[in-house]
PDB file of C-alpha atoms in Angstrom:
ATOM      1  CA  UNK A  24      99.418 120.616  91.157  1.00  0.00           C
ATOM      2  CA  UNK A  25      95.610 120.617  91.416  1.00  0.00           C
ATOM      3  CA  UNK A  26      93.602 118.023  93.384  1.00  0.00           C
ATOM      4  CA  UNK A  27      92.878 115.774  90.405  1.00  0.00           C
ATOM      5  CA  UNK A  28      96.566 115.681  89.384  1.00  0.00           C
ATOM      6  CA  UNK A  29      97.485 114.915  92.980  1.00  0.00           C
ATOM      7  CA  UNK A  30      95.024 111.999  93.116  1.00  0.00           C
ATOM      8  CA  UNK A  31      96.266 110.652  89.788  1.00  0.00           C
ATOM      9  CA  UNK A  32      99.843 110.760  91.139  1.00  0.00           C
ATOM     10  CA  UNK A  33      98.623 109.039  94.293  1.00  0.00           C
ATOM     11  CA  UNK A  34      97.005 106.310  92.207  1.00  0.00           C
ATOM     12  CA  UNK A  35     100.280 105.604  90.407  1.00  0.00           C
ATOM     13  CA  UNK A  36     102.237 105.563  93.671  1.00  0.00           C
ATOM     14  CA  UNK A  37      99.760 103.125  95.177  1.00  0.00           C
ATOM     15  CA  UNK A  38     100.400 100.755  92.291  1.00  0.00           C
ATOM     16  CA  UNK A  39     104.172 101.092  92.749  1.00  0.00           C
ATOM     17  CA  UNK A  40     103.935 100.534  96.507  1.00  0.00           C
ATOM     18  CA  UNK A  41     102.011  97.309  96.018  1.00  0.00           C
ATOM     19  CA  UNK A  42     104.224  95.974  93.228  1.00  0.00           C
ATOM     20  CA  UNK A  43     106.793  93.397  94.313  1.00  0.00           C
ATOM     21  CA  UNK A  44     108.052  90.102  92.927  1.00  0.00           C
ATOM     22  CA  UNK A  45     106.377  86.894  93.988  1.00  0.00           C
ATOM     23  CA  UNK A  46     108.632  85.020  96.386  1.00  0.00           C
ATOM     24  CA  UNK A  47     108.331  81.926  98.526  1.00  0.00           C
ATOM     25  CA  UNK A  48     108.013  84.090 101.627  1.00  0.00           C
ATOM     26  CA  UNK A  49     104.680  85.347 100.260  1.00  0.00           C
ATOM     27  CA  UNK A  50     103.231  82.028 101.400  1.00  0.00           C
ATOM     28  CA  UNK A  51     104.212  82.958 104.938  1.00  0.00           C
ATOM     29  CA  UNK A  52     102.815  86.456 104.970  1.00  0.00           C
ATOM     30  CA  UNK A  53     100.438  88.428 102.818  1.00  0.00           C
ATOM     31  CA  UNK A  54     100.245  92.197 103.039  1.00  0.00           C
ATOM     32  CA  UNK A  55      96.858  93.431 104.234  1.00  0.00           C
ATOM     33  CA  UNK A  56      94.705  95.133 101.629  1.00  0.00           C
ATOM     34  CA  UNK A  57      95.039  98.910 101.498  1.00  0.00           C
ATOM     35  CA  UNK A  58      91.289  99.183 100.991  1.00  0.00           C
ATOM     36  CA  UNK A  59      88.238  97.029 100.438  1.00  0.00           C
ATOM     37  CA  UNK A  60      87.087  99.472  97.744  1.00  0.00           C
ATOM     38  CA  UNK A  61      87.325  98.643  94.039  1.00  0.00           C
ATOM     39  CA  UNK A  62      90.545 100.072  92.559  1.00  0.00           C
ATOM     40  CA  UNK A  63      89.084 101.729  89.488  1.00  0.00           C
ATOM     41  CA  UNK A  64      90.043 105.383  89.056  1.00  0.00           C
ATOM     42  CA  UNK A  65      87.612 105.732  86.161  1.00  0.00           C
ATOM     43  CA  UNK A  66      84.782 105.396  88.700  1.00  0.00           C
ATOM     44  CA  UNK A  67      86.235 107.056  91.806  1.00  0.00           C
ATOM     45  CA  UNK A  68      89.355 107.677  93.850  1.00  0.00           C
ATOM     46  CA  UNK A  69      87.927 105.943  96.939  1.00  0.00           C
ATOM     47  CA  UNK A  70      90.598 103.231  96.902  1.00  0.00           C
ATOM     48  CA  UNK A  71      93.393 105.811  96.702  1.00  0.00           C
ATOM     49  CA  UNK A  72      91.664 107.811  99.439  1.00  0.00           C
ATOM     50  CA  UNK A  73      91.901 104.780 101.770  1.00  0.00           C
ATOM     51  CA  UNK A  74      95.457 103.954 100.689  1.00  0.00           C
ATOM     52  CA  UNK A  75      96.645 107.493 101.304  1.00  0.00           C
ATOM     53  CA  UNK A  76      94.990 108.048 104.680  1.00  0.00           C
ATOM     54  CA  UNK A  77      94.535 104.518 105.970  1.00  0.00           C
ATOM     55  CA  UNK A  78      91.049 103.007 105.950  1.00  0.00           C
ATOM     56  CA  UNK A  79      90.139 104.131 109.489  1.00  0.00           C
ATOM     57  CA  UNK A  80      91.469 107.663 109.049  1.00  0.00           C
ATOM     58  CA  UNK A  81      89.617 107.907 105.735  1.00  0.00           C
ATOM     59  CA  UNK A  82      86.329 107.304 107.563  1.00  0.00           C
ATOM     60  CA  UNK A  83      87.111 110.280 109.811  1.00  0.00           C
ATOM     61  CA  UNK A  84      87.810 112.458 106.769  1.00  0.00           C
ATOM     62  CA  UNK A  85      84.433 111.558 105.313  1.00  0.00           C
ATOM     63  CA  UNK A  86      82.768 113.280 108.261  1.00  0.00           C
ATOM     64  CA  UNK A  87      84.651 116.576 107.809  1.00  0.00           C
ATOM     65  CA  UNK A  88      83.539 119.663 105.945  1.00  0.00           C
ATOM     66  CA  UNK A  89      85.510 120.582 102.775  1.00  0.00           C
ATOM     67  CA  UNK A  90      87.322 123.304 104.709  1.00  0.00           C
ATOM     68  CA  UNK A  91      88.254 120.922 107.546  1.00  0.00           C
ATOM     69  CA  UNK A  92      89.380 118.266 105.067  1.00  0.00           C
ATOM     70  CA  UNK A  93      91.610 120.764 103.259  1.00  0.00           C
ATOM     71  CA  UNK A  94      93.188 121.886 106.545  1.00  0.00           C
ATOM     72  CA  UNK A  95      93.770 118.289 107.726  1.00  0.00           C
ATOM     73  CA  UNK A  96      95.163 117.271 104.332  1.00  0.00           C
ATOM     74  CA  UNK A  97      97.612 120.182 104.455  1.00  0.00           C
ATOM     75  CA  UNK A  98      98.962 118.922 107.778  1.00  0.00           C
ATOM     76  CA  UNK A  99      99.361 115.406 106.383  1.00  0.00           C
ATOM     77  CA  UNK A 100     101.132 116.647 103.258  1.00  0.00           C
ATOM     78  CA  UNK A 101     103.638 118.487 105.455  1.00  0.00           C
ATOM     79  CA  UNK A 102     104.414 115.151 107.139  1.00  0.00           C
ATOM     80  CA  UNK A 103     104.843 113.422 103.777  1.00  0.00           C
ATOM     81  CA  UNK A 104     107.292 116.092 102.594  1.00  0.00           C
ATOM     82  CA  UNK A 105     110.301 114.525 104.288  1.00  0.00           C
ATOM     83  CA  UNK A 106     112.934 116.986 103.079  1.00  0.00           C
ATOM     84  CA  UNK A 107     110.628 119.989 103.693  1.00  0.00           C
ATOM     85  CA  UNK A 108     111.271 121.475 100.262  1.00  0.00           C
ATOM     86  CA  UNK A 109     107.606 122.282  99.718  1.00  0.00           C
ATOM     87  CA  UNK A 110     107.071 119.461  97.198  1.00  0.00           C
ATOM     88  CA  UNK A 111     105.909 115.850  97.560  1.00  0.00           C
ATOM     89  CA  UNK A 112     107.974 113.470  95.455  1.00  0.00           C
ATOM     90  CA  UNK A 113     106.860 110.077  94.192  1.00  0.00           C
ATOM     91  CA  UNK A 114     109.227 108.343  96.647  1.00  0.00           C
ATOM     92  CA  UNK A 115     107.887 110.381  99.566  1.00  0.00           C
ATOM     93  CA  UNK A 116     104.328 109.483  98.579  1.00  0.00           C
ATOM     94  CA  UNK A 117     105.214 105.778  98.289  1.00  0.00           C
ATOM     95  CA  UNK A 118     106.847 105.853 101.726  1.00  0.00           C
ATOM     96  CA  UNK A 119     103.747 107.468 103.204  1.00  0.00           C
ATOM     97  CA  UNK A 120     101.436 104.841 101.697  1.00  0.00           C
ATOM     98  CA  UNK A 121     103.598 102.088 103.178  1.00  0.00           C
ATOM     99  CA  UNK A 122     103.505 103.858 106.547  1.00  0.00           C
ATOM    100  CA  UNK A 123      99.710 104.150 106.402  1.00  0.00           C
ATOM    101  CA  UNK A 124      99.509 100.438 105.570  1.00  0.00           C
ATOM    102  CA  UNK A 125     101.672  99.515 108.582  1.00  0.00           C
ATOM    103  CA  UNK A 126     100.137 102.036 110.978  1.00  0.00           C
ATOM    104  CA  UNK A 127      98.101  99.401 112.811  1.00  0.00           C
ATOM    105  CA  UNK A 128     101.347  97.581 113.670  1.00  0.00           C
ATOM    106  CA  UNK A 129     102.919 100.695 115.162  1.00  0.00           C
ATOM    107  CA  UNK A 130      99.753 101.418 117.131  1.00  0.00           C
ATOM    108  CA  UNK A 131      99.626  97.857 118.457  1.00  0.00           C
ATOM    109  CA  UNK A 132     103.268  98.008 119.532  1.00  0.00           C
ATOM    110  CA  UNK A 133     102.746 101.345 121.299  1.00  0.00           C
ATOM    111  CA  UNK A 134      99.707  99.996 123.126  1.00  0.00           C
ATOM    112  CA  UNK A 135     101.450  96.821 124.279  1.00  0.00           C
ATOM    113  CA  UNK A 136     104.690  98.643 125.079  1.00  0.00           C
ATOM    114  CA  UNK A 137     102.929 100.703 127.740  1.00  0.00           C
ATOM    115  CA  UNK A 138     101.534  97.562 129.335  1.00  0.00           C
ATOM    116  CA  UNK A 139     104.837  95.659 129.425  1.00  0.00           C
ATOM    117  CA  UNK A 140     107.533  98.248 130.164  1.00  0.00           C
ATOM    118  CA  UNK A 141     106.718  97.933 133.850  1.00  0.00           C
ATOM    119  CA  UNK A 142     109.697  99.896 135.180  1.00  0.00           C
ATOM    120  CA  UNK A 143     109.387 102.520 132.415  1.00  0.00           C
ATOM    121  CA  UNK A 144     113.078 102.332 131.466  1.00  0.00           C
ATOM    122  CA  UNK A 145     112.385 102.360 127.731  1.00  0.00           C
ATOM    123  CA  UNK A 146     113.039  98.615 127.401  1.00  0.00           C
ATOM    124  CA  UNK A 147     110.996  95.449 127.857  1.00  0.00           C
ATOM    125  CA  UNK A 148     112.753  92.486 129.430  1.00  0.00           C
ATOM    126  CA  UNK A 149     111.532  88.912 129.112  1.00  0.00           C
ATOM    127  CA  UNK A 150     110.802  88.933 132.859  1.00  0.00           C
ATOM    128  CA  UNK A 151     108.621  92.023 132.466  1.00  0.00           C
ATOM    129  CA  UNK A 152     106.728  90.515 129.550  1.00  0.00           C
ATOM    130  CA  UNK A 153     106.335  87.154 131.303  1.00  0.00           C
ATOM    131  CA  UNK A 154     105.067  88.702 134.524  1.00  0.00           C
ATOM    132  CA  UNK A 155     102.662  91.063 132.763  1.00  0.00           C
ATOM    133  CA  UNK A 156     101.297  88.378 130.448  1.00  0.00           C
ATOM    134  CA  UNK A 157     101.500  85.157 132.448  1.00  0.00           C
ATOM    135  CA  UNK A 158     101.775  86.309 136.068  1.00  0.00           C
ATOM    136  CA  UNK A 159      98.409  84.860 137.043  1.00  0.00           C
ATOM    137  CA  UNK A 160      99.271  81.571 135.316  1.00  0.00           C
ATOM    138  CA  UNK A 161     102.447  81.217 137.349  1.00  0.00           C
ATOM    139  CA  UNK A 162     100.297  81.544 140.471  1.00  0.00           C
ATOM    140  CA  UNK A 163      97.698  79.093 139.131  1.00  0.00           C
ATOM    141  CA  UNK A 164      99.382  76.629 136.722  1.00  0.00           C
ATOM    142  CA  UNK A 165      96.117  74.720 136.181  1.00  0.00           C
ATOM    143  CA  UNK A 166      93.512  77.332 135.207  1.00  0.00           C
ATOM    144  CA  UNK A 167      89.848  76.372 134.996  1.00  0.00           C
ATOM    145  CA  UNK A 168      89.637  76.803 131.226  1.00  0.00           C
ATOM    146  CA  UNK A 169      92.215  74.030 130.726  1.00  0.00           C
ATOM    147  CA  UNK A 170      94.251  75.993 128.196  1.00  0.00           C
ATOM    148  CA  UNK A 171      97.943  75.161 128.198  1.00  0.00           C
ATOM    149  CA  UNK A 172      99.359  78.567 129.083  1.00  0.00           C
ATOM    150  CA  UNK A 173     102.709  77.086 130.070  1.00  0.00           C
ATOM    151  CA  UNK A 174     103.180  75.766 126.558  1.00  0.00           C
ATOM    152  CA  UNK A 175     102.244  79.176 125.180  1.00  0.00           C
ATOM    153  CA  UNK A 176     104.753  80.842 127.505  1.00  0.00           C
ATOM    154  CA  UNK A 177     107.532  78.528 126.313  1.00  0.00           C
ATOM    155  CA  UNK A 178     106.651  79.405 122.735  1.00  0.00           C
ATOM    156  CA  UNK A 179     106.657  83.126 123.509  1.00  0.00           C
ATOM    157  CA  UNK A 180     110.040  82.843 125.229  1.00  0.00           C
ATOM    158  CA  UNK A 181     111.497  81.121 122.173  1.00  0.00           C
ATOM    159  CA  UNK A 182     110.169  83.887 119.927  1.00  0.00           C
ATOM    160  CA  UNK A 183     111.372  86.606 122.314  1.00  0.00           C
ATOM    161  CA  UNK A 184     114.898  85.166 122.249  1.00  0.00           C
ATOM    162  CA  UNK A 185     114.820  85.091 118.452  1.00  0.00           C
ATOM    163  CA  UNK A 186     113.725  88.738 118.284  1.00  0.00           C
ATOM    164  CA  UNK A 187     116.359  89.762 120.867  1.00  0.00           C
ATOM    165  CA  UNK A 188     119.347  90.225 118.577  1.00  0.00           C
ATOM    166  CA  UNK A 189     121.980  90.793 121.262  1.00  0.00           C
ATOM    167  CA  UNK A 190     120.748  87.953 123.455  1.00  0.00           C
ATOM    168  CA  UNK A 191     120.427  89.936 126.692  1.00  0.00           C
ATOM    169  CA  UNK A 192     116.717  89.055 127.114  1.00  0.00           C
ATOM    170  CA  UNK A 193     115.914  92.776 127.053  1.00  0.00           C
ATOM    171  CA  UNK A 194     114.057  94.098 124.010  1.00  0.00           C
ATOM    172  CA  UNK A 195     114.353  97.507 122.446  1.00  0.00           C
ATOM    173  CA  UNK A 196     111.188  98.805 120.820  1.00  0.00           C
ATOM    174  CA  UNK A 197     112.403  97.506 117.441  1.00  0.00           C
ATOM    175  CA  UNK A 198     113.089  94.053 118.901  1.00  0.00           C
ATOM    176  CA  UNK A 199     109.730  94.112 120.688  1.00  0.00           C
ATOM    177  CA  UNK A 200     108.062  94.916 117.369  1.00  0.00           C
ATOM    178  CA  UNK A 201     109.822  91.914 115.811  1.00  0.00           C
ATOM    179  CA  UNK A 202     108.562  89.781 118.705  1.00  0.00           C
ATOM    180  CA  UNK A 203     104.944  90.894 118.360  1.00  0.00           C
ATOM    181  CA  UNK A 204     104.921  90.968 114.531  1.00  0.00           C
ATOM    182  CA  UNK A 205     107.614  88.524 113.349  1.00  0.00           C
ATOM    183  CA  UNK A 206     106.143  88.326 109.859  1.00  0.00           C
ATOM    184  CA  UNK A 207     107.423  91.868 109.247  1.00  0.00           C
ATOM    185  CA  UNK A 208     111.103  90.939 109.744  1.00  0.00           C
ATOM    186  CA  UNK A 209     113.259  88.737 107.512  1.00  0.00           C
ATOM    187  CA  UNK A 210     115.379  87.478 110.404  1.00  0.00           C
ATOM    188  CA  UNK A 211     112.208  86.192 112.129  1.00  0.00           C
ATOM    189  CA  UNK A 212     110.902  84.182 109.182  1.00  0.00           C
ATOM    190  CA  UNK A 213     112.222  80.864 110.546  1.00  0.00           C
ATOM    191  CA  UNK A 214     110.208  81.249 113.749  1.00  0.00           C
ATOM    192  CA  UNK A 215     107.088  82.138 111.751  1.00  0.00           C
ATOM    193  CA  UNK A 216     107.514  78.955 109.693  1.00  0.00           C
ATOM    194  CA  UNK A 217     108.213  76.868 112.809  1.00  0.00           C
ATOM    195  CA  UNK A 218     105.145  78.178 114.663  1.00  0.00           C
ATOM    196  CA  UNK A 219     102.963  77.707 111.605  1.00  0.00           C
ATOM    197  CA  UNK A 220     104.190  74.117 111.249  1.00  0.00           C
ATOM    198  CA  UNK A 221     103.394  73.464 114.901  1.00  0.00           C
ATOM    199  CA  UNK A 222      99.900  74.890 114.470  1.00  0.00           C
ATOM    200  CA  UNK A 223      99.107  72.765 111.423  1.00  0.00           C
ATOM    201  CA  UNK A 224     100.951  69.534 112.301  1.00  0.00           C
ATOM    202  CA  UNK A 225      98.402  68.290 114.840  1.00  0.00           C
ATOM    203  CA  UNK A 226      99.934  64.816 115.264  1.00  0.00           C
ATOM    204  CA  UNK A 227     103.448  66.291 115.646  1.00  0.00           C
ATOM    205  CA  UNK A 228     105.028  63.851 113.185  1.00  0.00           C
ATOM    206  CA  UNK A 229     107.007  66.585 111.425  1.00  0.00           C
ATOM    207  CA  UNK A 230     104.840  66.461 108.317  1.00  0.00           C
ATOM    208  CA  UNK A 231     101.649  68.174 107.155  1.00  0.00           C
ATOM    209  CA  UNK A 232      99.160  65.818 105.574  1.00  0.00           C
ATOM    210  CA  UNK A 233      96.184  66.859 103.471  1.00  0.00           C
ATOM    211  CA  UNK A 234      93.692  66.481 106.311  1.00  0.00           C
ATOM    212  CA  UNK A 235      95.764  68.709 108.607  1.00  0.00           C
ATOM    213  CA  UNK A 236      96.198  71.316 105.894  1.00  0.00           C
ATOM    214  CA  UNK A 237      92.492  71.443 105.037  1.00  0.00           C
ATOM    215  CA  UNK A 238      91.594  71.630 108.722  1.00  0.00           C
ATOM    216  CA  UNK A 239      93.970  74.529 109.239  1.00  0.00           C
ATOM    217  CA  UNK A 240      92.635  76.346 106.172  1.00  0.00           C
ATOM    218  CA  UNK A 241      89.101  76.015 107.508  1.00  0.00           C
ATOM    219  CA  UNK A 242      90.077  77.199 110.999  1.00  0.00           C
ATOM    220  CA  UNK A 243      92.542  79.991 110.182  1.00  0.00           C
ATOM    221  CA  UNK A 244      91.283  81.079 106.791  1.00  0.00           C
ATOM    222  CA  UNK A 245      94.690  80.332 105.292  1.00  0.00           C
ATOM    223  CA  UNK A 246      96.536  83.164 107.016  1.00  0.00           C
ATOM    224  CA  UNK A 247      99.990  82.080 108.198  1.00  0.00           C
ATOM    225  CA  UNK A 248     100.678  85.185 110.272  1.00  0.00           C
ATOM    226  CA  UNK A 249     101.131  84.614 113.961  1.00  0.00           C
ATOM    227  CA  UNK A 250     100.125  88.075 115.140  1.00  0.00           C
ATOM    228  CA  UNK A 251      98.760  89.080 118.511  1.00  0.00           C
TER     229      UNK A 251
END
C-alpha cells in the first residue's frame, strides 16, 4: 500500500470513527474535534494527518525531515498493528484514531495520578485526594478569595463515591479516570447531569428557566462537560 492509498484508507476510517447515532446523551457531552482543519481530501490530507497523529503530535511531525517522518511513522504503525501480522486493518486504524482523540484524557489522568497517589501503592483513596487537593482549605476554612471550597469538596466526594464502583473509597486508575472525566463513562452520566443542573439552576428551585440557560450558555459556551 503506497502513501496515498494509506491516507485514503485513513480518511475513510476517520469518517467511520466519527459516525455514531444521535442520542440524548449527546446533549451532555460532545466529542472534541479531531482537527480544526477543513476535512476536504480533494484539497489536502491535513485533517486526516491531525486525526491520525493527534493535533499536537502532528505539529511535531511538521518539523521533521522526510526521513525522520518516515521513521517515526513506521514506529507508530507498529503500535497500530495490534495483532502484529504486518498489516493495519480498518478496525485497528479506527481504534488508533479513537485513542489519539482520547490521548489528552490519558495524559491528564497520568499527571494527576502522580500528584494524588501519595503513598505510591497504585491506588488513590478519597483521603489522599482530599488531602492533596483541599489540605490547605481544611487548615484555613475561610480563604481570602471567598470561594466556597468546602462546597466543592462535598461535590468532589459525591463524584468520587459514584466513580468508586466497589464502594471502598479507594480508586483504581480506571475509577480515578471516571472521577476526573465522568462524561466518558455511561455509569457516571447521572452525576454529570446533576452537576450540570446545579451549575445552571442558580436559584436552586429544581428548574432551569430561560434566563438561567442563556446565562450559562454565555458563561460556559454551552459545554456540559465537567472536566478538570
